[in-house]
PDB file of C-alpha atoms in Angstrom:
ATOM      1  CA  UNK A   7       0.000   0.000   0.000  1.00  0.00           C
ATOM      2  CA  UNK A   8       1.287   3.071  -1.010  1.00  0.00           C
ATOM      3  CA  UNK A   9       0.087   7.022  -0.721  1.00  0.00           C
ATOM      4  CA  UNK A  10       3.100   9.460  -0.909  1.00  0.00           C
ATOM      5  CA  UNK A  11       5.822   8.930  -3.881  1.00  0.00           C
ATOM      6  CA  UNK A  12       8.147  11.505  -3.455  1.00  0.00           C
ATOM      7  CA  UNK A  13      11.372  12.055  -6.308  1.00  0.00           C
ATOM      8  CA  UNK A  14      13.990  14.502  -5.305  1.00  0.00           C
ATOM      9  CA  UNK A  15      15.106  16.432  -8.709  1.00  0.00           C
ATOM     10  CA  UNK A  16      12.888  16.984 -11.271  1.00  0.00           C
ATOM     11  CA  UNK A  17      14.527  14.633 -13.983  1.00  0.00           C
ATOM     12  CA  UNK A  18      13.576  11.575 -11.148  1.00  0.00           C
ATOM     13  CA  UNK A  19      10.047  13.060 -10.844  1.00  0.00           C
ATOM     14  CA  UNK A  20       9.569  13.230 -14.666  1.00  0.00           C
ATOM     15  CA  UNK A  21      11.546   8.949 -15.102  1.00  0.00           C
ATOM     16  CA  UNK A  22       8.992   7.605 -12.523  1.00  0.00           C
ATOM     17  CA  UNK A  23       6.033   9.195 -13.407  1.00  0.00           C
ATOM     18  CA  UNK A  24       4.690   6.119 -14.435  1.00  0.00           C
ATOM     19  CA  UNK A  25       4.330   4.493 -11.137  1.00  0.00           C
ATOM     20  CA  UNK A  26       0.970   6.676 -11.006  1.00  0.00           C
ATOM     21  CA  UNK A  27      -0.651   4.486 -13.787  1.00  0.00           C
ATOM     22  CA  UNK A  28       0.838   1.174 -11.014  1.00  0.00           C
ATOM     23  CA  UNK A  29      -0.396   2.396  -8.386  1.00  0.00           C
ATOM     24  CA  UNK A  30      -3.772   4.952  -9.144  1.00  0.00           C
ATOM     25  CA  UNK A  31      -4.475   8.199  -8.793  1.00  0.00           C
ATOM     26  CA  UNK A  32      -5.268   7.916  -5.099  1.00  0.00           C
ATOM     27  CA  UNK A  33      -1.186   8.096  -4.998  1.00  0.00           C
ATOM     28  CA  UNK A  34      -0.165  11.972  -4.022  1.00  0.00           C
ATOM     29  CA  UNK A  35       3.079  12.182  -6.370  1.00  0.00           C
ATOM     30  CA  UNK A  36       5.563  14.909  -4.833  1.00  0.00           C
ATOM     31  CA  UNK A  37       8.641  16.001  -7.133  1.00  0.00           C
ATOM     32  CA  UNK A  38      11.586  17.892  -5.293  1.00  0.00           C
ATOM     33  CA  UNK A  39      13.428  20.427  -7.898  1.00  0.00           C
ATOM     34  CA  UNK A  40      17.402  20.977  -5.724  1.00  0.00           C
ATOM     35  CA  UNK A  41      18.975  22.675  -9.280  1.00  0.00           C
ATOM     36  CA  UNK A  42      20.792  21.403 -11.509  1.00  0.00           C
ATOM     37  CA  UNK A  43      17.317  19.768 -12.480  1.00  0.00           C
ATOM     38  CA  UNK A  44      16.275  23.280 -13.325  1.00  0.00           C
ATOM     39  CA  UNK A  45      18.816  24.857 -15.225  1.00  0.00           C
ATOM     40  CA  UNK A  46      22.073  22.272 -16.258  1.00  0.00           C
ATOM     41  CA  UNK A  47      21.595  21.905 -20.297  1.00  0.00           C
ATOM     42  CA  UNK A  48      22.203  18.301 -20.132  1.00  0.00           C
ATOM     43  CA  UNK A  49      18.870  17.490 -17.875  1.00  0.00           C
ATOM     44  CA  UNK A  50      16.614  20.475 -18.382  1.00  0.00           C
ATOM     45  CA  UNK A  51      15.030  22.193 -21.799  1.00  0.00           C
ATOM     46  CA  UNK A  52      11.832  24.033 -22.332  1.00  0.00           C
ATOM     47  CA  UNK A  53       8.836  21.611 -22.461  1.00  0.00           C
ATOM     48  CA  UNK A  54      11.523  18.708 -20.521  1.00  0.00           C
ATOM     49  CA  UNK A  55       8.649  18.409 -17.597  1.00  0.00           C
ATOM     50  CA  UNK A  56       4.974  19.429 -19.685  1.00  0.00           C
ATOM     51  CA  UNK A  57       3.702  16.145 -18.552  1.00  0.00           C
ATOM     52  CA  UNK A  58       4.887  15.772 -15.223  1.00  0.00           C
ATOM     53  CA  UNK A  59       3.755  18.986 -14.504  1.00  0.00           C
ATOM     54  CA  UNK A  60       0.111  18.119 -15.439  1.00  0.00           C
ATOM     55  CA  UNK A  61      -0.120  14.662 -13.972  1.00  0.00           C
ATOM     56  CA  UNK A  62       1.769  15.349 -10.652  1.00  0.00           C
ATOM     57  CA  UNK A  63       0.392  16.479  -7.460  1.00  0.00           C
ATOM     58  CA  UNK A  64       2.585  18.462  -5.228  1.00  0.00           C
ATOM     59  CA  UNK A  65       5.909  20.351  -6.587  1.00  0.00           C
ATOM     60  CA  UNK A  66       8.502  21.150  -3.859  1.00  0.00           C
ATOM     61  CA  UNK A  67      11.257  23.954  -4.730  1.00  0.00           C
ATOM     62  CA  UNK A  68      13.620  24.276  -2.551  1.00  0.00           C
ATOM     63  CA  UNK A  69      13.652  27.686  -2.720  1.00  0.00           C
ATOM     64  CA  UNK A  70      11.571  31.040  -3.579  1.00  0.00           C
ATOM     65  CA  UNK A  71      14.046  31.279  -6.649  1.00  0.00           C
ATOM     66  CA  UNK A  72      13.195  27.734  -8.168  1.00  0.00           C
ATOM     67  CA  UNK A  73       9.357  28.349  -7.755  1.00  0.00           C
ATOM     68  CA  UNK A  74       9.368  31.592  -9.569  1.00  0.00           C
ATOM     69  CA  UNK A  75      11.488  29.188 -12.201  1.00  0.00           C
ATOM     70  CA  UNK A  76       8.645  26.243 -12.241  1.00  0.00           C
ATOM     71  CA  UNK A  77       6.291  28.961 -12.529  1.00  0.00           C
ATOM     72  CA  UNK A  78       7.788  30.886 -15.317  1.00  0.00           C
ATOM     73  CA  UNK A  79       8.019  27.063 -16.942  1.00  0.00           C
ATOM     74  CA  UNK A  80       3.882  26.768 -16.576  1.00  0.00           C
ATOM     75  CA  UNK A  81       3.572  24.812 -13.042  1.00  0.00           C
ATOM     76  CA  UNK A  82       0.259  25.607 -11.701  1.00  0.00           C
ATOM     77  CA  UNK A  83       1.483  28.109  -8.863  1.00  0.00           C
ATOM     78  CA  UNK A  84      -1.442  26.445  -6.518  1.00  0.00           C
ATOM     79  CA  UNK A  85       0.766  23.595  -7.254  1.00  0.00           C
ATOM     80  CA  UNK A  86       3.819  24.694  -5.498  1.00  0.00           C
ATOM     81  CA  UNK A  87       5.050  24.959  -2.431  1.00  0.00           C
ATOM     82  CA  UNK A  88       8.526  26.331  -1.404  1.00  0.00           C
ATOM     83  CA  UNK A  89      10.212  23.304   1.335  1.00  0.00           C
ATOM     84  CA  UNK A  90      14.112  23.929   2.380  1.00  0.00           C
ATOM     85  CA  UNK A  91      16.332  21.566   2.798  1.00  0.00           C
ATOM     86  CA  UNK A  92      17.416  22.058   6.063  1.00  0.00           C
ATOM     87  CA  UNK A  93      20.095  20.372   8.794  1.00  0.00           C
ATOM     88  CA  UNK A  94      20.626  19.216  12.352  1.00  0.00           C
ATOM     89  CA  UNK A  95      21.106  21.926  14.530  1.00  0.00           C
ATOM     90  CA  UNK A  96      22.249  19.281  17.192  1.00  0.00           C
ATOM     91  CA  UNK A  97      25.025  18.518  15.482  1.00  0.00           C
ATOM     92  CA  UNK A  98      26.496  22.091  15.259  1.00  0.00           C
ATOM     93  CA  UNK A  99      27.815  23.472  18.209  1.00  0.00           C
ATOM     94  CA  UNK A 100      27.258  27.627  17.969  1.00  0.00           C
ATOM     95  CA  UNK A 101      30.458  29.352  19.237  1.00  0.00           C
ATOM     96  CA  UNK A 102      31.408  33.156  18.468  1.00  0.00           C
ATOM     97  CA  UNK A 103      34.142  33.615  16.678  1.00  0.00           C
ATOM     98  CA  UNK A 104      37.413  35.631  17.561  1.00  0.00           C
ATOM     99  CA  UNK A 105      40.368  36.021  15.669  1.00  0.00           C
ATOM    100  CA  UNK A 106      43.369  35.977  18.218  1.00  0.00           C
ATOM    101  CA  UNK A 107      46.981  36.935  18.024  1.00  0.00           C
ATOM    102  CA  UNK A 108      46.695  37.555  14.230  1.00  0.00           C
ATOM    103  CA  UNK A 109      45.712  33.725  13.127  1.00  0.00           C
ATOM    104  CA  UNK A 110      43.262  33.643  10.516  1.00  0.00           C
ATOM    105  CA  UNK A 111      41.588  30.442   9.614  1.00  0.00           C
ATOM    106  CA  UNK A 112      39.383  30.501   6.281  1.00  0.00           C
ATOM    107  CA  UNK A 113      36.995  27.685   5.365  1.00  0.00           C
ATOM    108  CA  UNK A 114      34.983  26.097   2.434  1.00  0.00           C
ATOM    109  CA  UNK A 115      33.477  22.904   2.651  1.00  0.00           C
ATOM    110  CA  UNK A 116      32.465  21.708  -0.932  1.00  0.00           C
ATOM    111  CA  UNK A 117      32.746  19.669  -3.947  1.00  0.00           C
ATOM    112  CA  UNK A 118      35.412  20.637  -6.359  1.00  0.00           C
ATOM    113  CA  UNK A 119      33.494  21.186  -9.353  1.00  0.00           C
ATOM    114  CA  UNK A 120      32.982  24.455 -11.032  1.00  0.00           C
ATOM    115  CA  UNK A 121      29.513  26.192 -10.051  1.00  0.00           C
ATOM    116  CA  UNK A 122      31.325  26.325  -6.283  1.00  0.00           C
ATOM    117  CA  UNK A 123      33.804  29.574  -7.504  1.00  0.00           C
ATOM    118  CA  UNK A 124      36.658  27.964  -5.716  1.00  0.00           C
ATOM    119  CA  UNK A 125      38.965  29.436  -8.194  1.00  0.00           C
ATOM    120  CA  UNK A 126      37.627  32.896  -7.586  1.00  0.00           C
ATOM    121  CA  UNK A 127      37.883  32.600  -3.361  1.00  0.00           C
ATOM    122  CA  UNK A 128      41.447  30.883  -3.983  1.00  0.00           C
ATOM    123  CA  UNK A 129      42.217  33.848  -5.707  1.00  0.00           C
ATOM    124  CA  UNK A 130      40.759  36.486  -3.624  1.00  0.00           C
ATOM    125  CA  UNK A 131      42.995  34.672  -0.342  1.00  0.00           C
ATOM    126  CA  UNK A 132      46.228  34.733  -2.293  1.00  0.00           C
ATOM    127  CA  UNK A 133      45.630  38.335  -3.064  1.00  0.00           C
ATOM    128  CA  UNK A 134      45.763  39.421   0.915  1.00  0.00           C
ATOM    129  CA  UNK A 135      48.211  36.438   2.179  1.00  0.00           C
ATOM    130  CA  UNK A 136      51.216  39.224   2.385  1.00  0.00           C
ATOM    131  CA  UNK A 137      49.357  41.690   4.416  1.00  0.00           C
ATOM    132  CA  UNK A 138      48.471  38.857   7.338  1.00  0.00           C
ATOM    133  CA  UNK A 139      51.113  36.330   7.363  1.00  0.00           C
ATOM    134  CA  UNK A 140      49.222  33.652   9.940  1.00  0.00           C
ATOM    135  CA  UNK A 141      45.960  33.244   7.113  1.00  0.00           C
ATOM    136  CA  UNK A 142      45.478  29.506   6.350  1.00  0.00           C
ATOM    137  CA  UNK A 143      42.726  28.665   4.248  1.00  0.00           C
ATOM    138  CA  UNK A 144      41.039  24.997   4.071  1.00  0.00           C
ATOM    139  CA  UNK A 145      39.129  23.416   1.737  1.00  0.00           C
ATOM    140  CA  UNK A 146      37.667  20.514   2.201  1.00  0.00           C
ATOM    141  CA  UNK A 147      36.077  18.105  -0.202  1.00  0.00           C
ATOM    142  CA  UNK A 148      37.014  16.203  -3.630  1.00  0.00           C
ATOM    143  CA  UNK A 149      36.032  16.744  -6.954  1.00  0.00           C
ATOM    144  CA  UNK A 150      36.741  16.644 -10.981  1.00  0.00           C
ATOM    145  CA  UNK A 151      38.680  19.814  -9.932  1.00  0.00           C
ATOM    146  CA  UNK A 152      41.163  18.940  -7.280  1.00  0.00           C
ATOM    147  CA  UNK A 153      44.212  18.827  -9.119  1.00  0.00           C
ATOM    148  CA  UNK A 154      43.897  22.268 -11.280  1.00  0.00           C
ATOM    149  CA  UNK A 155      43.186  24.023  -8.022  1.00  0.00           C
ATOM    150  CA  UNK A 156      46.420  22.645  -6.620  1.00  0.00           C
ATOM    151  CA  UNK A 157      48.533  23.557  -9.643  1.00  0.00           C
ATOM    152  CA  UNK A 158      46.222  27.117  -9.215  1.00  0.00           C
ATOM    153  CA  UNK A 159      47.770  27.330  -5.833  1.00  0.00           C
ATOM    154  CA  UNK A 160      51.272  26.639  -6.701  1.00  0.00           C
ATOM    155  CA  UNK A 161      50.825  28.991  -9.363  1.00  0.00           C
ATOM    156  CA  UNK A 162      50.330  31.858  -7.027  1.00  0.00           C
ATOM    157  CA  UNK A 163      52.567  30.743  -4.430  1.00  0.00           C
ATOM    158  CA  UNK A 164      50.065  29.776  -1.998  1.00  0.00           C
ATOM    159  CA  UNK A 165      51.318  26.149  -1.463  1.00  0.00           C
ATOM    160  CA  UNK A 166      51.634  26.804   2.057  1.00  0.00           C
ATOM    161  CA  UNK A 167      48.290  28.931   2.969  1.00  0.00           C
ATOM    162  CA  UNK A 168      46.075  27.019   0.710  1.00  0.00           C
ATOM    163  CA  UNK A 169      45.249  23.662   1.413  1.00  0.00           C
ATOM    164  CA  UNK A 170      43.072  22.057  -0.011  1.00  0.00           C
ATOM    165  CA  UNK A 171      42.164  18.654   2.571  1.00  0.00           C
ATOM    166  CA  UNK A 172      40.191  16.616   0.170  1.00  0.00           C
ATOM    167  CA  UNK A 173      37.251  14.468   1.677  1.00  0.00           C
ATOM    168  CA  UNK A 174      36.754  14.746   5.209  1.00  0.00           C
ATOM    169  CA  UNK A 175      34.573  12.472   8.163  1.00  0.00           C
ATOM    170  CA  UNK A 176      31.898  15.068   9.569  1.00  0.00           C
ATOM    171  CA  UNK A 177      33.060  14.922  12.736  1.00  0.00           C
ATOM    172  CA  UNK A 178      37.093  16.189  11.487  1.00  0.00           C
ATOM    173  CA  UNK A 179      34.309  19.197   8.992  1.00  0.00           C
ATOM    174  CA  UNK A 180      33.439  20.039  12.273  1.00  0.00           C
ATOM    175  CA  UNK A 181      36.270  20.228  14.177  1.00  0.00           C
ATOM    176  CA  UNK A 182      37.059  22.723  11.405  1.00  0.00           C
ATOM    177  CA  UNK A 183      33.892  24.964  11.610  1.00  0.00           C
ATOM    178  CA  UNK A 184      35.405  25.315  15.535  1.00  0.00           C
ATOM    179  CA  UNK A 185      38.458  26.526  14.230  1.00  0.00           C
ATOM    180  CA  UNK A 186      37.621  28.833  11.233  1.00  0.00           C
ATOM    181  CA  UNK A 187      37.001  32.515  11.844  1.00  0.00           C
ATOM    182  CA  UNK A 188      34.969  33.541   7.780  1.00  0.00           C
ATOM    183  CA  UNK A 189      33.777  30.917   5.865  1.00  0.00           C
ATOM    184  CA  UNK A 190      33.629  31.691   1.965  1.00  0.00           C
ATOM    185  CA  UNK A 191      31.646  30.172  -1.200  1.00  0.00           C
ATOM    186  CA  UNK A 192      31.617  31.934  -3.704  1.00  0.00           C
ATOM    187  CA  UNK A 193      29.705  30.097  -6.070  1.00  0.00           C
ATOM    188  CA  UNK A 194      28.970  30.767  -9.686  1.00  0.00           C
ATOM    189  CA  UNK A 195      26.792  29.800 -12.335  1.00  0.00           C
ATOM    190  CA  UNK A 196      28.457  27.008 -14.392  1.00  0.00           C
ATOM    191  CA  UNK A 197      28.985  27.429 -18.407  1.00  0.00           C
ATOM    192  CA  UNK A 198      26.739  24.220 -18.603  1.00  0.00           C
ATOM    193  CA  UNK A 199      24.425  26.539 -16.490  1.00  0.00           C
ATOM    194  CA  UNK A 200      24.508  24.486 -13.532  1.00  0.00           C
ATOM    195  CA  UNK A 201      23.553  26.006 -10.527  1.00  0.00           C
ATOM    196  CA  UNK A 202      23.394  25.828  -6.712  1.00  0.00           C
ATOM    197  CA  UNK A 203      19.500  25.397  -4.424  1.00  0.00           C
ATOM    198  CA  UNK A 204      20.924  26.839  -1.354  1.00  0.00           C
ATOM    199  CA  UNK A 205      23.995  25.499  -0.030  1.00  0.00           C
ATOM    200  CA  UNK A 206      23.664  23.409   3.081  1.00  0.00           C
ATOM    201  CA  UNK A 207      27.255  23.588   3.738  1.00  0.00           C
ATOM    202  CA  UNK A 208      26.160  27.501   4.097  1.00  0.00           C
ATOM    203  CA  UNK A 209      23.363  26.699   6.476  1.00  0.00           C
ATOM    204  CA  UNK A 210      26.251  24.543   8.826  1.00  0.00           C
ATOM    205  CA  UNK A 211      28.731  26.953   8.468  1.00  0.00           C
ATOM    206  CA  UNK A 212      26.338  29.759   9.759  1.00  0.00           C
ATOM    207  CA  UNK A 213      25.223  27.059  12.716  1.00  0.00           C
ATOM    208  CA  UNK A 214      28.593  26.909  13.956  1.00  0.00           C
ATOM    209  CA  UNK A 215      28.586  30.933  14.135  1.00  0.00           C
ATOM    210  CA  UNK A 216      30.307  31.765  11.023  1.00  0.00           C
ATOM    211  CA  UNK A 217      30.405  34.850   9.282  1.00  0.00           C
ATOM    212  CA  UNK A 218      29.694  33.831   5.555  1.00  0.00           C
ATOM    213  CA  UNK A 219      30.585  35.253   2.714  1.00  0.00           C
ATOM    214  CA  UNK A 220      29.015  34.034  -0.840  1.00  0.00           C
ATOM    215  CA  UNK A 221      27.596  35.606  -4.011  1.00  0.00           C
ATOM    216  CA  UNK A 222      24.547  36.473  -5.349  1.00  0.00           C
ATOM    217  CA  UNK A 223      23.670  33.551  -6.666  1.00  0.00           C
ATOM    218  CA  UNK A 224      20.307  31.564  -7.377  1.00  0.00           C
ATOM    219  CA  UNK A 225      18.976  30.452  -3.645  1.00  0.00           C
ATOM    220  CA  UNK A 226      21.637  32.140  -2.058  1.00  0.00           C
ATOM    221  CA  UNK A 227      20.288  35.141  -0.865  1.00  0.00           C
ATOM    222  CA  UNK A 228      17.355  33.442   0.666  1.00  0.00           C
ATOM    223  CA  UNK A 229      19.709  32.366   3.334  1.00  0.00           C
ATOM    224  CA  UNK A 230      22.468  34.889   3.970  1.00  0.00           C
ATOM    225  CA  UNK A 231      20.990  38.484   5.312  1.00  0.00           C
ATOM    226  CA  UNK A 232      23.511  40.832   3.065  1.00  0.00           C
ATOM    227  CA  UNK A 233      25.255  42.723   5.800  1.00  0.00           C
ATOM    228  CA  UNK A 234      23.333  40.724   8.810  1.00  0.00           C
ATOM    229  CA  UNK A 235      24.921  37.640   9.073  1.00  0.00           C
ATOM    230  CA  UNK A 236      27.122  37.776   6.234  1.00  0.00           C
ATOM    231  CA  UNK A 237      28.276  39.155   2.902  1.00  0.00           C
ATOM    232  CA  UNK A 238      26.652  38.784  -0.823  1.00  0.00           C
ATOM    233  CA  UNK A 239      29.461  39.409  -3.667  1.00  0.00           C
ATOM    234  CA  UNK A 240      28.710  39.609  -7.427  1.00  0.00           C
ATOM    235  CA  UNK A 241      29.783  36.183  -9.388  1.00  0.00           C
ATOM    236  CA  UNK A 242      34.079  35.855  -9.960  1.00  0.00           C
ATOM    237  CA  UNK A 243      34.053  39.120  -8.364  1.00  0.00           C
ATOM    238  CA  UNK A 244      37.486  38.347  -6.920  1.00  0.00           C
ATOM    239  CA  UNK A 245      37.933  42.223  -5.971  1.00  0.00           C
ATOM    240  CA  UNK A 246      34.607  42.377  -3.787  1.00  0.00           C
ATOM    241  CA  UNK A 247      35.250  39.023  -2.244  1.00  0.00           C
ATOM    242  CA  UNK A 248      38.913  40.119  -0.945  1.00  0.00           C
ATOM    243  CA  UNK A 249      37.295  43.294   0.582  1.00  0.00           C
ATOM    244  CA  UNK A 250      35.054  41.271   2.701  1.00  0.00           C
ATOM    245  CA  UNK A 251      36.897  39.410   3.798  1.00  0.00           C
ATOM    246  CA  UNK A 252      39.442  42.165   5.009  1.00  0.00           C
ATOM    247  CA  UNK A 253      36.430  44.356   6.334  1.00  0.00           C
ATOM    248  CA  UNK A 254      36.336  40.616   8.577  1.00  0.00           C
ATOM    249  CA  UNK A 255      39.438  40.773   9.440  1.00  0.00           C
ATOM    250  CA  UNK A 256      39.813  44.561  10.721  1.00  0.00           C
ATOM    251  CA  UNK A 257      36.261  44.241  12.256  1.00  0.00           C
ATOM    252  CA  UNK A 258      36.474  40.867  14.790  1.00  0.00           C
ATOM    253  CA  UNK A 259      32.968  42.440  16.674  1.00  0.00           C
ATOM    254  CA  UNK A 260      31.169  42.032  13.339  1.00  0.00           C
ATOM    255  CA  UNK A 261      32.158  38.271  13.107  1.00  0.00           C
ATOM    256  CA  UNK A 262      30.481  37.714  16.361  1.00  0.00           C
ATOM    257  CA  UNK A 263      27.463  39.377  15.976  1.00  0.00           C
ATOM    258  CA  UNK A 264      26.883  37.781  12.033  1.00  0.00           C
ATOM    259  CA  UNK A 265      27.933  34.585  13.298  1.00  0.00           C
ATOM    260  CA  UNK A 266      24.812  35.140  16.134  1.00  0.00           C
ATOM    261  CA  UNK A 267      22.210  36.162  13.586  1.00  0.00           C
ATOM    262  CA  UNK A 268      23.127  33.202  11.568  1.00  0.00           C
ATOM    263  CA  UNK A 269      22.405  30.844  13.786  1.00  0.00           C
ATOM    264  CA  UNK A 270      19.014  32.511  14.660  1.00  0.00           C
ATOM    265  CA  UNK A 271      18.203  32.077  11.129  1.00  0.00           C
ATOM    266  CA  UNK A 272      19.161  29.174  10.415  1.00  0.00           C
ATOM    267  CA  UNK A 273      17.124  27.627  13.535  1.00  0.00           C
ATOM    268  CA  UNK A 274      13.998  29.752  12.340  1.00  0.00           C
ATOM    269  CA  UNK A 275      14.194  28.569   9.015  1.00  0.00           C
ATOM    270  CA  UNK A 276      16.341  25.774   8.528  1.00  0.00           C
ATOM    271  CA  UNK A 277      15.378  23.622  11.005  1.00  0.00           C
ATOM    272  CA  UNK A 278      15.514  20.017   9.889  1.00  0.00           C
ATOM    273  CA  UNK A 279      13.073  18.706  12.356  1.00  0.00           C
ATOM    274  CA  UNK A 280      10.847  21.919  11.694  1.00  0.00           C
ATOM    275  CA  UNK A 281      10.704  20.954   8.354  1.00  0.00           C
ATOM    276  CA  UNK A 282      10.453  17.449   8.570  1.00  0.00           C
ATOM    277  CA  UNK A 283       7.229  18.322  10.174  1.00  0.00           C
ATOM    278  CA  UNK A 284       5.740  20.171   7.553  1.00  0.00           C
ATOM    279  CA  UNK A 285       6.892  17.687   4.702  1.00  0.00           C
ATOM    280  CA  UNK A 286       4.787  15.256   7.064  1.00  0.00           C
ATOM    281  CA  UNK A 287       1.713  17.907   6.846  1.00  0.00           C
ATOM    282  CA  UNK A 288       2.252  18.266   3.016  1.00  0.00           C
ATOM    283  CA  UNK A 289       2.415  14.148   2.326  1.00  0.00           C
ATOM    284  CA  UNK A 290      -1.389  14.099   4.712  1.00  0.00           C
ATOM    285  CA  UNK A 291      -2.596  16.926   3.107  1.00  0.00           C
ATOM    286  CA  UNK A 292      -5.528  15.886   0.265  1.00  0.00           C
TER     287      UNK A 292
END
């Protein structure tokens, strides 16, 4: 017996639409769209999801951005309803952040593919590495682009700031978010026109009490509060991103009091047992 089929990313949703004709129309069908789903060239065209839109029940964006994109595509707008992803706040200790005795501890946590602009934070670090000698900056994670980032940062002499960790446990991720004072991602939209939802390694990092700083990109700005609890840069805007994070730097009171609103809004909003609620009210609603 089954009443709830639920696909995360709309090119699932649109391959197993035909378990409605299995198992009746009584069957709510729910389809997830994260992002790539929505705007890589490879998985999504005009017209890709005309029938999934009119035989499906429930569509759940992940964020404000993607429904305004479903609705643009001819969803029925009664049709949609925006659901985060969200994350365990238990598992993400909130502690202020000070920078002490001039050590400066960056962090990204990502994949190292090219819609996450490490190329453009890379850059922005090497550019103020001679004005504070004790910056380190980790990233962790493993990806298609591991090795041209390394040659990257041999190329600008970074060897020794920039390290880049490669896949991590979540408990050694965490240790990390204890230790960093900014996290960055400065993520971009891909020349396949990938794209991010909204970053949950954004949503941890601002758990933990980081100041973020990230772009203005797709979902992005539905979780960062531009000048609140962090900083929104233009796309490979390497110039912007290395004034933030020097305006960090020079201004340790403003780490604290971002890294304290993020956590507020990341409880208020991204709440995974808050939302796991909700979903539960969405899969009983008729």
């Amino acid at each position: 017996r089954v009443d709830v089929i639920h696909c995360h990313f709309g090119t699932n949703g649109k391959e197993y639409l035909f378990l409605k004709d299995i198992f009746g129309a009584k069957v709510k069908y729910i389809t997830s769209f994260h992002g790539y789903d929505l705007t890589k060239s490879a998985y999504f065209q005009d017209g890709t999801y005309k029938d999934l839109f009119e035989r499906g029940d429930l569509f759940l964006p992940i964020s404000q951005t993607w429904k305004d994109k479903l609705v643009s595509l001819g969803c029925c707008r009664e049709n949609i309803f925006v659901h985060h992803m969200g994350i365990d706040l238990n598992k993400f200790a909130y502690r202020e952040k000070q920078i002490h005795d001039g050590e400066i501890h960056i962090l990204t946590v990502a994949r190292l593919v090219e819609k996450k602009g490490l190329e453009y934070s890379i850059r922005a670090i090497a550019k103020i590495a001679d004005r504070y000698p004790k910056i380190q900056y980790t990233i962790a994670g493993d990806g298609p682009l591991h090795k041209r980032l390394e040659e990257l940062a041999g190329e600008l002499g970074m060897r020794d700031r920039i390290h880049l960790a490669g896949p991590l446990s979540s408990d050694r991720i965490s240790a990390l978010m204890n230790k960093a004072h900014i996290y960055i991602l400065a993520s971009v939209t891909a020349q396949d026109g990938n794209q991010e939802g909204i970053p949950v390694s954004l949503m941890e990092a601002m758990a933990a009490g980081l100041p973020v700083i990230s772009t203005q990109h797709s979902g992005i700005p539905e979780l960062i509060q531009d000048g609140i609890s962090g900083f929104l840069v233009p796309e490979r805007d390497v110039g912007n991103l290395v004034s933030k994070c020097e305006y960090l730097i020079a201004h340790p009171e403003q780490c604290v009091g971002m890294g304290r609103a993020g956590r507020k809004f990341v409880e208020e909003n991204f709440n995974i047992t808050k939302l796991n609620r909700r979903l539960l009210e969405l899969y009983r609603t008729p």
